Short mmCIF file of C-alpha atoms in Angstrom, two decimals:
data_model
loop_
_atom_site.label_atom_id
_atom_site.label_comp_id
_atom_site.label_asym_id
_atom_site.label_seq_id
_atom_site.Cartn_x
_atom_site.Cartn_y
_atom_site.Cartn_z
CA MET X 1 79.06 94.77 95.77
CA GLU X 2 78.56 93.40 92.28
CA GLN X 3 75.52 91.28 91.53
CA PHE X 4 75.18 88.21 89.35
CA GLU X 5 71.56 87.68 88.36
CA THR X 6 70.37 84.27 87.29
CA TYR X 7 67.26 82.10 87.40
CA ASP X 8 66.30 80.02 90.40
CA ASN X 9 66.55 76.36 89.40
CA ASN X 10 68.54 73.27 90.31
CA GLN X 11 71.63 74.03 88.22
CA LYS X 12 75.15 74.95 89.31
CA ILE X 13 77.15 78.15 89.02
CA ASN X 14 80.86 77.89 88.28
CA VAL X 15 83.32 80.61 89.24
CA ASN X 16 86.72 80.67 87.56
CA ILE X 17 89.71 82.97 87.95
CA THR X 18 90.70 83.44 84.32
CA ALA X 19 93.80 85.64 84.71
CA ILE X 20 96.01 87.19 87.38
CA GLU X 21 98.38 89.96 86.31
CA THR X 22 100.77 91.02 89.08
CA LYS X 23 104.41 91.51 90.03
CA ALA X 24 103.64 89.96 93.44
CA GLN X 25 103.82 86.27 94.25
CA GLN X 26 100.56 84.45 94.93
CA LEU X 27 100.42 82.66 98.29
CA ASN X 28 98.30 79.57 98.94
CA GLU X 29 95.37 78.45 96.83
CA ILE X 30 92.56 80.77 95.90
CA ALA X 31 89.81 80.50 98.54
CA PHE X 32 86.13 80.54 97.60
CA PHE X 33 83.34 81.08 100.16
CA LEU X 34 79.58 81.43 100.27
CA ARG X 35 78.44 83.85 102.99
CA LYS X 36 75.07 84.92 104.35
CA LYS X 37 74.24 88.45 103.27
CA SER X 38 72.76 89.30 106.67
CA ASP X 39 75.69 87.82 108.63
CA LEU X 40 78.99 87.65 106.72
CA SER X 41 80.56 85.69 109.58
CA ASP X 42 78.24 82.77 108.69
CA PHE X 43 80.02 81.13 105.76
CA GLU X 44 80.78 77.89 103.97
CA ILE X 45 84.13 77.16 102.32
CA LEU X 46 83.69 75.84 98.79
CA ASP X 47 85.82 72.98 97.50
CA ASN X 48 88.01 74.03 94.61
CA THR X 49 87.27 72.07 91.43
CA SER X 50 90.70 73.18 90.18
CA PRO X 51 93.34 75.53 91.64
CA THR X 52 91.49 78.49 90.08
CA SER X 53 87.81 77.50 90.18
CA ALA X 54 84.92 76.29 92.30
CA SER X 55 81.23 75.59 91.82
CA PHE X 56 78.10 75.64 93.93
CA THR X 57 74.41 74.93 93.52
CA LYS X 58 71.73 77.56 93.42
CA GLU X 59 70.16 75.84 96.44
CA GLU X 60 73.33 76.71 98.39
CA ALA X 61 73.07 80.30 97.12
CA LYS X 62 69.55 80.60 98.56
CA VAL X 63 70.97 80.18 102.07
CA ARG X 64 74.26 82.00 101.53
CA ALA X 65 73.90 84.50 98.70
CA VAL X 66 77.31 86.21 98.77
CA LEU X 67 80.15 84.58 96.84
CA GLU X 68 83.55 85.66 98.15
CA ILE X 69 86.91 85.11 96.46
CA ASN X 70 90.13 85.58 98.49
CA ILE X 71 93.59 85.66 96.92
CA GLN X 72 96.71 86.37 98.99
CA PHE X 73 99.90 87.86 97.60
CA MET X 74 103.40 88.57 98.86
CA VAL X 75 105.66 91.38 97.63
CA ASP X 76 109.45 91.07 97.89
CA SER X 77 110.28 94.52 99.25
CA ASN X 78 113.93 94.16 98.17
CA GLN X 79 112.96 93.83 94.51
CA GLU X 80 109.75 95.88 94.53
CA PRO X 81 109.81 98.54 97.28
CA ASN X 82 106.56 100.24 96.19
CA LYS X 83 103.93 97.83 97.54
CA PRO X 84 100.94 100.20 97.10
CA ARG X 85 101.75 100.56 93.40
CA ILE X 86 102.04 96.79 92.98
CA MET X 87 98.70 96.35 94.73
CA GLN X 88 97.10 98.93 92.46
CA GLU X 89 98.57 97.34 89.32
CA THR X 90 97.42 93.83 90.27
CA ILE X 91 94.53 92.78 88.06
CA VAL X 92 92.42 89.69 88.59
CA ARG X 93 89.85 88.64 86.01
CA TYR X 94 87.14 86.11 86.72
CA SER X 95 84.11 84.56 85.11
CA LEU X 96 80.84 83.24 86.46
CA TYR X 97 79.10 80.59 84.38
CA ASP X 98 75.47 79.58 84.82
CA GLN X 99 74.97 76.01 83.60
CA ASP X 100 71.25 76.57 82.99
CA THR X 101 71.27 79.67 80.82
CA ARG X 102 74.80 79.04 79.56
CA LYS X 103 75.41 82.68 80.40
CA THR X 104 78.96 83.65 81.23
CA TYR X 105 79.73 86.88 83.04
CA TYR X 106 83.29 88.21 82.75
CA SER X 107 84.64 90.90 85.03
CA THR X 108 87.77 92.52 86.44
CA PHE X 109 88.66 93.62 89.94
CA VAL X 110 88.76 97.38 89.63
CA ASP X 111 87.85 98.97 92.97
CA PHE X 112 91.22 99.33 94.71
CA GLU X 113 89.95 100.63 98.03
CA ASP X 114 87.22 98.08 98.71
CA GLU X 115 88.84 94.92 97.41
CA TYR X 116 92.57 95.25 98.03
CA ILE X 117 93.46 94.72 101.70
CA ASP X 118 96.93 95.55 103.05
CA ASN X 119 98.03 92.76 105.43
CA GLY X 120 101.15 94.41 106.78
CA ASP X 121 104.80 94.27 105.76
CA GLU X 122 104.93 92.33 102.52
CA GLN X 123 101.48 90.81 102.07
CA PHE X 124 98.13 91.89 100.68
CA THR X 125 94.84 90.20 99.93
CA ILE X 126 92.29 90.71 97.21
CA LYS X 127 88.78 90.04 98.51
CA LYS X 128 85.94 90.10 96.01
CA GLN X 129 82.29 89.73 97.03
CA ILE X 130 79.52 89.08 94.51
CA GLU X 131 75.87 88.80 95.45
CA ILE X 132 74.06 85.93 93.72
CA VAL X 133 70.53 87.13 92.89
CA LEU X 134 68.12 84.32 92.05
CA LYS X 135 65.20 85.53 89.95
CA GLU X 136 61.93 83.65 89.59
CA ASN X 137 61.95 81.43 86.52
CA VAL X 138 58.67 82.54 84.95
CA LEU X 139 59.28 80.63 81.71
CA ASN X 140 59.41 77.26 83.52
CA LYS X 141 56.23 78.09 85.46
CA GLN X 142 54.48 78.94 82.18
CA ARG X 143 55.56 75.59 80.69
CA VAL X 144 54.24 73.70 83.71
CA PHE X 145 50.96 75.63 83.54
CA ILE X 146 50.53 74.95 79.80
CA GLU X 147 51.32 71.25 80.28
CA SER X 148 48.70 71.08 83.03
CA LEU X 149 46.10 72.43 80.60
CA ASN X 150 46.77 69.65 78.08
#
Protein backbone atom coordinates (compact mmCIF):
# COMPACT_ATOMS: atom_id res chain seq x y z
CA MET A 1 0.00 0.00 0.00
CA GLU A 2 1.38 3.39 -0.95
CA GLN A 3 1.75 6.06 1.71
CA PHE A 4 1.14 9.79 1.51
CA GLU A 5 2.98 11.58 4.30
CA THR A 6 1.86 15.01 5.40
CA TYR A 7 1.71 17.16 8.52
CA ASP A 8 -1.04 16.89 11.09
CA ASN A 9 -3.01 20.14 11.01
CA ASN A 10 -6.51 21.37 10.20
CA GLN A 11 -6.13 21.54 6.42
CA LYS A 12 -7.71 19.41 3.71
CA ILE A 13 -6.28 16.86 1.31
CA ASN A 14 -7.65 16.76 -2.23
CA VAL A 15 -7.49 13.64 -4.39
CA ASN A 16 -7.95 13.98 -8.13
CA ILE A 17 -7.96 11.43 -10.94
CA THR A 18 -5.92 13.27 -13.55
CA ALA A 19 -6.06 10.77 -16.44
CA ILE A 20 -7.58 7.42 -17.39
CA GLU A 21 -6.14 5.62 -20.41
CA THR A 22 -8.14 2.53 -21.38
CA LYS A 23 -9.99 0.78 -24.20
CA ALA A 24 -12.71 -0.18 -21.70
CA GLN A 25 -15.75 1.92 -20.87
CA GLN A 26 -15.93 3.47 -17.41
CA LEU A 27 -19.07 2.59 -15.44
CA ASN A 28 -20.60 4.85 -12.79
CA GLU A 29 -18.79 7.66 -11.02
CA ILE A 30 -15.44 7.19 -9.38
CA ALA A 31 -15.97 6.24 -5.73
CA PHE A 32 -13.76 7.60 -2.96
CA PHE A 33 -13.69 6.11 0.56
CA LEU A 34 -11.85 6.58 3.84
CA ARG A 35 -11.34 3.28 5.68
CA LYS A 36 -9.95 2.32 9.07
CA LYS A 37 -6.57 0.66 8.71
CA SER A 38 -7.37 -1.88 11.44
CA ASP A 39 -10.83 -2.72 10.03
CA LEU A 40 -11.26 -2.03 6.30
CA SER A 41 -14.98 -2.83 6.57
CA ASP A 42 -15.38 0.36 8.67
CA PHE A 43 -15.52 3.10 6.04
CA GLU A 44 -16.97 6.46 5.09
CA ILE A 45 -17.95 7.37 1.53
CA LEU A 46 -16.53 10.73 0.49
CA ASP A 47 -18.63 13.20 -1.48
CA ASN A 48 -17.18 13.88 -4.90
CA THR A 49 -16.27 17.54 -5.41
CA SER A 50 -16.29 16.84 -9.15
CA PRO A 51 -16.76 13.62 -11.17
CA THR A 52 -13.03 12.89 -10.77
CA SER A 53 -12.12 14.32 -7.35
CA ALA A 54 -12.91 14.41 -3.65
CA SER A 55 -11.47 16.01 -0.54
CA PHE A 56 -11.31 15.25 3.15
CA THR A 57 -9.90 16.81 6.30
CA LYS A 58 -6.89 15.54 8.16
CA GLU A 59 -9.15 15.13 11.20
CA GLU A 60 -11.13 12.55 9.20
CA ALA A 61 -7.86 10.85 8.24
CA LYS A 62 -6.95 10.43 11.92
CA VAL A 63 -9.96 8.13 12.38
CA ARG A 64 -9.87 6.46 8.96
CA ALA A 65 -6.35 6.59 7.55
CA VAL A 66 -6.75 4.59 4.33
CA LEU A 67 -7.95 6.44 1.23
CA GLU A 68 -9.52 4.08 -1.31
CA ILE A 69 -10.37 4.88 -4.92
CA ASN A 70 -12.68 2.53 -6.86
CA ILE A 71 -13.22 2.77 -10.62
CA GLN A 72 -15.36 0.23 -12.50
CA PHE A 73 -14.95 -0.60 -16.17
CA MET A 74 -16.77 -2.68 -18.76
CA VAL A 75 -15.16 -4.39 -21.76
CA ASP A 76 -17.20 -5.13 -24.89
CA SER A 77 -16.06 -8.70 -25.56
CA ASN A 78 -17.27 -8.50 -29.17
CA GLN A 79 -14.89 -5.65 -29.96
CA GLU A 80 -12.10 -6.46 -27.49
CA PRO A 81 -11.98 -10.21 -26.72
CA ASN A 82 -8.75 -10.04 -24.67
CA LYS A 83 -10.01 -8.63 -21.36
CA PRO A 84 -6.83 -9.42 -19.34
CA ARG A 85 -4.75 -7.42 -21.82
CA ILE A 86 -7.16 -4.48 -21.64
CA MET A 87 -7.02 -4.60 -17.85
CA GLN A 88 -3.23 -4.64 -17.93
CA GLU A 89 -3.07 -1.74 -20.39
CA THR A 90 -5.48 0.42 -18.38
CA ILE A 91 -3.58 3.24 -16.71
CA VAL A 92 -5.05 5.58 -14.11
CA ARG A 93 -3.08 8.57 -12.89
CA TYR A 94 -4.00 10.51 -9.79
CA SER A 95 -2.73 13.33 -7.63
CA LEU A 96 -2.97 14.08 -3.94
CA TYR A 97 -2.75 17.74 -2.95
CA ASP A 98 -2.08 18.94 0.59
CA GLN A 99 -3.52 22.44 1.05
CA ASP A 100 -1.14 23.21 3.92
CA THR A 101 2.23 22.40 2.39
CA ARG A 102 0.99 22.93 -1.16
CA LYS A 103 2.67 19.62 -1.91
CA THR A 104 1.24 17.62 -4.78
CA TYR A 105 2.00 13.93 -5.15
CA TYR A 106 1.48 12.41 -8.60
CA SER A 107 1.33 8.68 -9.17
CA THR A 108 0.19 5.92 -11.52
CA PHE A 109 -1.54 2.64 -10.86
CA VAL A 110 1.11 0.10 -11.72
CA ASP A 111 0.59 -3.05 -9.64
CA PHE A 112 -1.70 -5.17 -11.83
CA GLU A 113 -2.24 -8.02 -9.41
CA ASP A 114 -3.14 -6.05 -6.30
CA GLU A 115 -5.20 -3.25 -7.78
CA TYR A 116 -7.01 -4.68 -10.80
CA ILE A 117 -9.94 -6.90 -9.80
CA ASP A 118 -11.72 -9.12 -12.34
CA ASN A 119 -15.50 -8.89 -11.73
CA GLY A 120 -16.58 -11.64 -14.10
CA ASP A 121 -17.68 -11.64 -17.73
CA GLU A 122 -17.11 -8.13 -19.02
CA GLN A 123 -16.33 -6.01 -15.97
CA PHE A 124 -13.29 -5.17 -13.88
CA THR A 125 -12.52 -2.75 -11.07
CA ILE A 126 -9.43 -0.80 -10.19
CA LYS A 127 -9.10 -0.43 -6.42
CA LYS A 128 -6.31 1.77 -5.11
CA GLN A 129 -5.56 2.13 -1.40
CA ILE A 130 -3.27 4.84 -0.04
CA GLU A 131 -2.40 5.20 3.63
CA ILE A 132 -2.49 8.80 4.88
CA VAL A 133 0.36 9.22 7.38
CA LEU A 134 0.05 12.32 9.55
CA LYS A 135 3.40 13.44 10.93
CA GLU A 136 3.80 15.72 13.92
CA ASN A 137 4.13 19.34 12.85
CA VAL A 138 7.27 20.26 14.81
CA LEU A 139 7.65 23.65 13.10
CA ASN A 140 4.26 24.86 14.37
CA LYS A 141 5.06 23.66 17.90
CA GLN A 142 8.36 25.58 17.77
CA ARG A 143 6.53 28.75 16.69
CA VAL A 144 4.05 28.41 19.55
CA PHE A 145 6.88 27.82 22.02
CA ILE A 146 8.85 30.86 20.78
CA GLU A 147 5.73 33.05 20.92
CA SER A 148 5.14 31.92 24.50
CA LEU A 149 8.65 33.09 25.42
CA ASN A 150 7.99 36.62 24.13
